Every structure is written in C-alpha cells, then in structure tokens.
PDB file of C-alpha atoms in Angstrom:
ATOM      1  CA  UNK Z  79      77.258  96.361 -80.049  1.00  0.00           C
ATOM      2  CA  UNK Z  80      76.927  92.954 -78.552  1.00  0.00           C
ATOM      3  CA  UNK Z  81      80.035  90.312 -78.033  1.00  0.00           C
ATOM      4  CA  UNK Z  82      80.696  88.113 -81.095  1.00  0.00           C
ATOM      5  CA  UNK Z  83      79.037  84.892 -80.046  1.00  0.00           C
ATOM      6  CA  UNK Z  84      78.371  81.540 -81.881  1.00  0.00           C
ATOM      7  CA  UNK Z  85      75.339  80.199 -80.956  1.00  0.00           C
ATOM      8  CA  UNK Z  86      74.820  77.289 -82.934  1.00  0.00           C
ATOM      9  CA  UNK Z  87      77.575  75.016 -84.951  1.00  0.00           C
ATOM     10  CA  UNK Z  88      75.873  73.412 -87.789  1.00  0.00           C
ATOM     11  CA  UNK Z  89      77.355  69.594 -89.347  1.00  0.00           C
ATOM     12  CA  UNK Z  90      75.996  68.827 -92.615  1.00  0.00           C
ATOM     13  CA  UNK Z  91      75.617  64.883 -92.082  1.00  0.00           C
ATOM     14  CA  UNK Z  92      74.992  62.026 -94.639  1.00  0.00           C
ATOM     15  CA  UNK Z  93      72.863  59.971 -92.367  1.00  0.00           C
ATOM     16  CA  UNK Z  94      70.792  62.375 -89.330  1.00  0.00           C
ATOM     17  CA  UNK Z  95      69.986  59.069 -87.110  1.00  0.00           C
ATOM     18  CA  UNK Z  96      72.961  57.845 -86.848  1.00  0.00           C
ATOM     19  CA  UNK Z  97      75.023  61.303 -86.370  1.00  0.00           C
ATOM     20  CA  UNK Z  98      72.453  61.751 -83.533  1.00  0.00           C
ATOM     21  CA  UNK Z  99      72.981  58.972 -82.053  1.00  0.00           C
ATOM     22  CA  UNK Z 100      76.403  59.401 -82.067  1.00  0.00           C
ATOM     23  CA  UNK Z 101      76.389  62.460 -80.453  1.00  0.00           C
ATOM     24  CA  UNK Z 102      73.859  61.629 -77.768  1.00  0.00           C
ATOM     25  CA  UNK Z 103      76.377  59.062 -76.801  1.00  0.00           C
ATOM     26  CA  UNK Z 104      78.565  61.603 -76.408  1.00  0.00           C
ATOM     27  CA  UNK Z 105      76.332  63.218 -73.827  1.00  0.00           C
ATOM     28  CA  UNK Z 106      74.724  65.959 -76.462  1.00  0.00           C
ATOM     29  CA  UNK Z 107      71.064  66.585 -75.070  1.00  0.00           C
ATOM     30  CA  UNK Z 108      68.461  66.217 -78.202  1.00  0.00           C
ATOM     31  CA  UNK Z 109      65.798  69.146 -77.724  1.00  0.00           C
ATOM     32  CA  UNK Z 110      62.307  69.231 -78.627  1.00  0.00           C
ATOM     33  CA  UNK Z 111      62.971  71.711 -81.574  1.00  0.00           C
ATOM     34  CA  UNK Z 112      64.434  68.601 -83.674  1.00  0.00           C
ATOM     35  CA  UNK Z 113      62.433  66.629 -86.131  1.00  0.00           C
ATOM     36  CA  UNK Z 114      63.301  64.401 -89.090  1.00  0.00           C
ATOM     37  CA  UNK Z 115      65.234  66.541 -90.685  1.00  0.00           C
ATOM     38  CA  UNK Z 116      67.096  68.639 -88.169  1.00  0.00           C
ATOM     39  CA  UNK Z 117      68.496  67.436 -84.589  1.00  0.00           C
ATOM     40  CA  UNK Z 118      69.319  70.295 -82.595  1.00  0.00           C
ATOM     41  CA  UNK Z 119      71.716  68.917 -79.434  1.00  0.00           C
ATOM     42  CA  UNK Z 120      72.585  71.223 -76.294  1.00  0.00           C
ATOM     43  CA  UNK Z 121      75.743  71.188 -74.709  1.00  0.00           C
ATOM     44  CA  UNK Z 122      76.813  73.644 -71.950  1.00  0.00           C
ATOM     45  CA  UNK Z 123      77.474  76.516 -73.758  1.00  0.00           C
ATOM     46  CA  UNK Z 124      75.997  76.327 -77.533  1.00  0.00           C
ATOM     47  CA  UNK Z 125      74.032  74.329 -79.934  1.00  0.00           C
ATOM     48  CA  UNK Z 126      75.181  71.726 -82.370  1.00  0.00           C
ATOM     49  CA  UNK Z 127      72.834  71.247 -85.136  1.00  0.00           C
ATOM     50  CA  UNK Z 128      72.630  68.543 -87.503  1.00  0.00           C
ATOM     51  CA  UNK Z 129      71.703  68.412 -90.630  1.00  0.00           C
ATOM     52  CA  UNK Z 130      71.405  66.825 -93.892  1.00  0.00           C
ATOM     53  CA  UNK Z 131      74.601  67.903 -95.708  1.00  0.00           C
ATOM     54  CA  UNK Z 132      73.169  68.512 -99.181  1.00  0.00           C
ATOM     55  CA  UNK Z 133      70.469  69.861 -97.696  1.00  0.00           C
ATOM     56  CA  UNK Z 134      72.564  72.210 -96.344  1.00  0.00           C
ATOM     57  CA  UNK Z 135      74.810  72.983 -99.190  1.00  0.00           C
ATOM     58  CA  UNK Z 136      71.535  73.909-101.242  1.00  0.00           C
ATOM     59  CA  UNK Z 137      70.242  76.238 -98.206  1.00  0.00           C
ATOM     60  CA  UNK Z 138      73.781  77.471 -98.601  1.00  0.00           C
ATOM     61  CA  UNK Z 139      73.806  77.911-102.088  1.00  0.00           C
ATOM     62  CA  UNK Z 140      76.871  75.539-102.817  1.00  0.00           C
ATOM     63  CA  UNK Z 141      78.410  73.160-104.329  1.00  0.00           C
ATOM     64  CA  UNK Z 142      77.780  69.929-101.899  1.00  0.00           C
ATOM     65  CA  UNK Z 143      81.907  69.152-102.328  1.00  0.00           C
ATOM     66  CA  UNK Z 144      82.706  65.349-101.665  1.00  0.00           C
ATOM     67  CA  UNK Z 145      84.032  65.018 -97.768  1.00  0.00           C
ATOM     68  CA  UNK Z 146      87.854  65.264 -97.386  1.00  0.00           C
ATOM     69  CA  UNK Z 147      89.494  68.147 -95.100  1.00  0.00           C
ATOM     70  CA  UNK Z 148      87.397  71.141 -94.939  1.00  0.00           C
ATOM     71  CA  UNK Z 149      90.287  72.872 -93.384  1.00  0.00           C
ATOM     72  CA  UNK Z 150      88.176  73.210 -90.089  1.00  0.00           C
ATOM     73  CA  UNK Z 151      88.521  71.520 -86.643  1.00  0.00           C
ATOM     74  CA  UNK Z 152      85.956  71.776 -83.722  1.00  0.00           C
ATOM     75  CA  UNK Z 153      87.594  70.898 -80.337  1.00  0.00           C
ATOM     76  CA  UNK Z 154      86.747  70.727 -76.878  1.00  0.00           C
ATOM     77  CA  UNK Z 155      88.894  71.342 -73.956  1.00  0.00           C
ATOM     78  CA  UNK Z 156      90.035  69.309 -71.109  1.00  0.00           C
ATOM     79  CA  UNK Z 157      90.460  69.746 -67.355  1.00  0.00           C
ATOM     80  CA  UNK Z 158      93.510  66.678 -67.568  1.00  0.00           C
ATOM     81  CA  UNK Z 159      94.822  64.320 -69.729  1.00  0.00           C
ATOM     82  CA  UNK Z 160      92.957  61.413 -68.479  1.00  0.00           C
ATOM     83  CA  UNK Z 161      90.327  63.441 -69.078  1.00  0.00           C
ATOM     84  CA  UNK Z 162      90.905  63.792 -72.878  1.00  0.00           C
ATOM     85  CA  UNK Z 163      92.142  60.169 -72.264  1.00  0.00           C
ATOM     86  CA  UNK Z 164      88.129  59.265 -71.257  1.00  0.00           C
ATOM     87  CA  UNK Z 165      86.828  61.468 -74.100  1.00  0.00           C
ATOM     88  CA  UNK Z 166      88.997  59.779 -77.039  1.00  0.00           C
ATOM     89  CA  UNK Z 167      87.922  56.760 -75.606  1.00  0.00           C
ATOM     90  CA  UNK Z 168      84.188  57.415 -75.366  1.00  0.00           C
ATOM     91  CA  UNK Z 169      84.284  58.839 -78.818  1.00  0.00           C
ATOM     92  CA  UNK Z 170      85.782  55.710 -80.460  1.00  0.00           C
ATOM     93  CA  UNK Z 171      83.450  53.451 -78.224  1.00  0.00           C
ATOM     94  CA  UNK Z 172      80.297  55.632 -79.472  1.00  0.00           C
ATOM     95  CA  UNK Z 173      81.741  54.801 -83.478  1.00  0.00           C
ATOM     96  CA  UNK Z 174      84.030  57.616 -84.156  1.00  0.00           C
ATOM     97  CA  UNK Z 175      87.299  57.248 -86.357  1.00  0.00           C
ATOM     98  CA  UNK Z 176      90.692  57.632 -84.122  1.00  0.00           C
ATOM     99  CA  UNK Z 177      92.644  60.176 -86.278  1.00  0.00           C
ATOM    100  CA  UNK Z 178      95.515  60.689 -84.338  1.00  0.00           C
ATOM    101  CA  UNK Z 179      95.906  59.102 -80.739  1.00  0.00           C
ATOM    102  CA  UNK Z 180      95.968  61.415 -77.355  1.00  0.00           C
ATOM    103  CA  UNK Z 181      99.880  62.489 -77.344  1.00  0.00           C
ATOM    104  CA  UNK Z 182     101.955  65.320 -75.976  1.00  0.00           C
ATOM    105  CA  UNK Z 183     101.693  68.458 -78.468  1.00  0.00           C
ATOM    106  CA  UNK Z 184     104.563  70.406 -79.712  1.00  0.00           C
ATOM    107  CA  UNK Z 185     102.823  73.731 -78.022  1.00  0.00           C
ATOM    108  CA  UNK Z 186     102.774  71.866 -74.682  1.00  0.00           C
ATOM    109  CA  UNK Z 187      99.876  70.391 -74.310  1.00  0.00           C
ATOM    110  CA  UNK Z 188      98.289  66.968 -74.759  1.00  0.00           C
ATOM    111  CA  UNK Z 189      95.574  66.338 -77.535  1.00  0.00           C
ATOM    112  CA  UNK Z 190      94.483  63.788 -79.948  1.00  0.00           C
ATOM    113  CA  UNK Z 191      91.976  63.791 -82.766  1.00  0.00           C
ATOM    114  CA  UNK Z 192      88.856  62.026 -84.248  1.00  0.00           C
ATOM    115  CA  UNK Z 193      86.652  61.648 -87.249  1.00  0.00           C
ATOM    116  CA  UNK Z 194      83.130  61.825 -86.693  1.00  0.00           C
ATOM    117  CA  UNK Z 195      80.477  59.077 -88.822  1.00  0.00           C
ATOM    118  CA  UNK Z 196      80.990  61.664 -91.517  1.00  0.00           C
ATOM    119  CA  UNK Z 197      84.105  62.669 -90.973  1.00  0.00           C
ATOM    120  CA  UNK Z 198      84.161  66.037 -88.963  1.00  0.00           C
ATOM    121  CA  UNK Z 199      87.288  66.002 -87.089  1.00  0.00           C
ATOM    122  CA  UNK Z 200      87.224  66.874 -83.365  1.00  0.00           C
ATOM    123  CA  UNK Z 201      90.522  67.899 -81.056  1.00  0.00           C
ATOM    124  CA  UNK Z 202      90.084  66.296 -77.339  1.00  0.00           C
ATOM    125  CA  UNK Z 203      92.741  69.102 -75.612  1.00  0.00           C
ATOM    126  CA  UNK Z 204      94.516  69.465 -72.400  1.00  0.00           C
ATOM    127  CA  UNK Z 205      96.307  73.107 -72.564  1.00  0.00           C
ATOM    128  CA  UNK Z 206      97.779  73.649 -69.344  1.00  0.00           C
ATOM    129  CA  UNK Z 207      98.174  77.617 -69.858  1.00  0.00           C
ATOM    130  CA  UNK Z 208      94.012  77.800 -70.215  1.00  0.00           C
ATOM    131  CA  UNK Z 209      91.770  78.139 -67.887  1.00  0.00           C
ATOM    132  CA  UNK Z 210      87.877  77.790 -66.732  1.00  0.00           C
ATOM    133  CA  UNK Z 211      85.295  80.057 -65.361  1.00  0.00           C
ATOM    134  CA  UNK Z 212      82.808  78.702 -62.683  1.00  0.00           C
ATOM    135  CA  UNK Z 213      80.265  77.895 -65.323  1.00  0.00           C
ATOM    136  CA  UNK Z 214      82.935  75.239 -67.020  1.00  0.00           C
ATOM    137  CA  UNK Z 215      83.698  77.761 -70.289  1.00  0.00           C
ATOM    138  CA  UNK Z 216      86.985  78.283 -71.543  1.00  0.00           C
ATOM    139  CA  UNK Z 217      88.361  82.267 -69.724  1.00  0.00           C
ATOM    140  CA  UNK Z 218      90.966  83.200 -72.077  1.00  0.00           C
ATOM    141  CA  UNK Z 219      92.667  86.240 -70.879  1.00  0.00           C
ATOM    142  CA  UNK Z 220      91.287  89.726 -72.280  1.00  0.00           C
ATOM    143  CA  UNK Z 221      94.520  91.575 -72.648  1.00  0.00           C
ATOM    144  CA  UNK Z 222      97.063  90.902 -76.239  1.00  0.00           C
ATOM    145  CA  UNK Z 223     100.156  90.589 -75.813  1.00  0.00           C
TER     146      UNK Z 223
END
C-alpha cells in the first residue's frame, strides 16, 4: 500500500480569471493542462485546481451551498514570522480579505488568516516546534506520542 498523499486541492470559485490571477500573484505556476474552465496551478509539493464552484458541486453531486464557513482551512507554513509577515502582506496586496491579522497563537506560534476572492480561508503559520526537509516540505516527526 502506498502513503496517503493529496495530490491535488480543488477550490470551487465563482469567477476562474480572477481566482487565477489571484493565485499567480501569489507565485502559483499556471500549467498547460488549464483551459477555460479549469486552471490547474503548481506549487512545490501539490496541485491547486480551480474550478467553477457549481460546476463542481454538480460533478460532486451536491447541493452548491451559499459560501460561509465550510469548516475547512488550507494553510501554509512559515520559516519566520516576517516571513508570514511578507505572505499576509502579499496576499492582501494580490486582493485577498485580511481575516485575522499575523499575531502570536495561543499554541505558541505566530499566524494570521485570509479570505480568498471567494472566500477560502488560508492560515500564514510560523510553528516553531515544526520543521523542514531539504526539499522545503513540512517533516513532522513519525513517532506518536
């Protein structure tokens, strides 16, 4: 059996240009496989696809729900805190929503949060007990407690 991998993170969207867009700013490489109706962006280590969201929700076979808090964050992890500084900053410069401002965390940490174009909130972290391999992915330790 193979390790449980995600290769691709799909975002149902309302409007595909501008989402892509968005996350190009954000340094997200469009590849060829995109079209009109699909953009499929590379990062280091996965895929984020976008794609129309009731589009999706009828691939799906459900109910296209009206945007509010799908109980779901993505995040991304942060060498510093001026890095996650940068990030928020980029984000908000590239049209995203602040949601909650870079700030100490109770587990401690720093992180903030922001809202996408369409609302998909993202967690810019610094957690100082995680580290990185030499390819830049987050090495969370094998063993449980």
């Amino acid at each position: 059996m193979t390790q449980p991998r995600i290769h691709i993170v799909t975002l149902g969207v309302s409007d595909l240009p501008t989402s892509r867009r968005f996350y190009e700013a954000l340094g997200w490489k469009a590849s060829s496989a995109s079209n009109e109706n699909i953009a499929f962006l590379k990062g280091a280590a996965g895929v984020l696809a976008l794609y129309g969201r009731a589009a999706l929700a009828e691939d799906a076979h459900v109910e296209d729900q009206p945007a509010g808090f799908a109980g779901v964050t993505l995040a991304r992890n942060a060498g510093s805190k001026a890095e996650v500084d940068a990030w928020f900053a980029a984000a908000v410069a590239a049209g995203a929503r602040a949601v909650k401002p870079p700030q100490e965390a109770f587990w401690g940490g720093y992180s903030g949060y922001i809202a996408d174009p369409d609302g998909h909130l993202w967690e810019f972290a610094f957690n100082p007990y995680f580290v990185f391999d030499e390819h830049g992915n987050l090495a969370l330790p094998d063993e449980t407690p």
